[in-house]
Coordinates of C-alpha atoms in Angstrom, one line a residue:
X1 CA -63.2 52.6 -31.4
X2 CA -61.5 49.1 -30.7
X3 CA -61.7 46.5 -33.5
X4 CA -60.2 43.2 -34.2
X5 CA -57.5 43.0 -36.6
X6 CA -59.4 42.3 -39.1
X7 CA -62.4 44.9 -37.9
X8 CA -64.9 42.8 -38.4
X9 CA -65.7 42.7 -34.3
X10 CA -66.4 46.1 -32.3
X11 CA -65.1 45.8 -29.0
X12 CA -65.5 49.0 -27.5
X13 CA -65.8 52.7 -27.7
X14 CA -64.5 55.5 -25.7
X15 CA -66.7 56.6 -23.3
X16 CA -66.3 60.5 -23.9
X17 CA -67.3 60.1 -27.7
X18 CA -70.3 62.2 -28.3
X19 CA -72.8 62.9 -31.1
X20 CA -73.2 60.7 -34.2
X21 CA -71.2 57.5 -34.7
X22 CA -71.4 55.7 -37.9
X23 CA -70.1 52.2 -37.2
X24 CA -67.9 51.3 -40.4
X25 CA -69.0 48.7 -43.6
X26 CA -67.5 45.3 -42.7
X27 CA -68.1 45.0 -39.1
X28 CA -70.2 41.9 -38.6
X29 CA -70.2 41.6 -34.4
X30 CA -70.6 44.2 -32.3
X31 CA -69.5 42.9 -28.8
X32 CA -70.6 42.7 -25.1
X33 CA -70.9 46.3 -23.5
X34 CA -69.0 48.0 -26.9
X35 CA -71.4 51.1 -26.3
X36 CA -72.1 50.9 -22.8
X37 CA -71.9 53.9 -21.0
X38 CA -71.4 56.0 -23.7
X39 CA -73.7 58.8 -22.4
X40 CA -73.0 60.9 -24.9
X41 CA -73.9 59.6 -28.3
X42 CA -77.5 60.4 -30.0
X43 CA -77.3 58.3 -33.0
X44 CA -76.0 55.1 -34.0
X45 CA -75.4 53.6 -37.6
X46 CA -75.1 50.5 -38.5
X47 CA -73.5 48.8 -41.7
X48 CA -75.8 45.9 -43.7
X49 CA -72.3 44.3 -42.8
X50 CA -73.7 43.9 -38.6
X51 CA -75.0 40.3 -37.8
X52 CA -74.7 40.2 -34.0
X53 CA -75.4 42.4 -31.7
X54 CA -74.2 40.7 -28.3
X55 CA -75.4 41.6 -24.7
X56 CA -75.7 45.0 -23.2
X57 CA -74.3 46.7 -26.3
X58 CA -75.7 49.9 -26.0
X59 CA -76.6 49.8 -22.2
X60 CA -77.1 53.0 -20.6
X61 CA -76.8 55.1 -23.3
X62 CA -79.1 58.0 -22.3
X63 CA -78.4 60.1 -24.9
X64 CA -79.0 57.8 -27.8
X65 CA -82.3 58.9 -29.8
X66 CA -81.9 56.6 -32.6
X67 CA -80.2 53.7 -34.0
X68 CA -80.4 52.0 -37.7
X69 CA -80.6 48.4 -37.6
X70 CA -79.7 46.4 -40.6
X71 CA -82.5 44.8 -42.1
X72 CA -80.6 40.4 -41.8
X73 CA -79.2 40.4 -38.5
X74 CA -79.0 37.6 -37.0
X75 CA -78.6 37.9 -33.5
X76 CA -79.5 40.6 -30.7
X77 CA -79.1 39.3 -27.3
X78 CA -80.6 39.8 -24.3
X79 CA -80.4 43.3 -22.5
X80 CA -78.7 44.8 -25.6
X81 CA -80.6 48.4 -25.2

């Protein structure tokens, strides 16, 4: 996965990563399209660290049978599933 320096943005995953992807503590933002096509993944976890979820995050991710919000965010756009 691509972070900022600092990893607390996601910017992207690789598209070939499969299975179940535990997004690390201290990301806040997880960015336009980070998960998008990821076809591959089933499950998702997300840190009590995530506050934004921006658009089309997670789009067409077929495979994806669950996801763990965090209980404060703040943000989830539009079209983020």
């Amino acid at each position: 996965m691509l972070y900022t320096k600092d990893k607390t943005q996601l910017y992207f995953c690789l598209r070939n990563t499969s299975g179940s992807i535990t997004v690390p503590d201290g990301v806040v933002v997880i960015k336009n399209y980070a998960f998008c096509n990821c076809k591959e993944i089933t499950r998702i976890l997300l840190p009590d660290s995530v506050r934004y979820i921006f658009n089309n995050a997670f789009s067409d991710c077929t495979s994806l049978q669950s996801i763990t919000l965090p209980s404060r965010m703040s943000l989830v756009s539009n079209d983020t599933f």
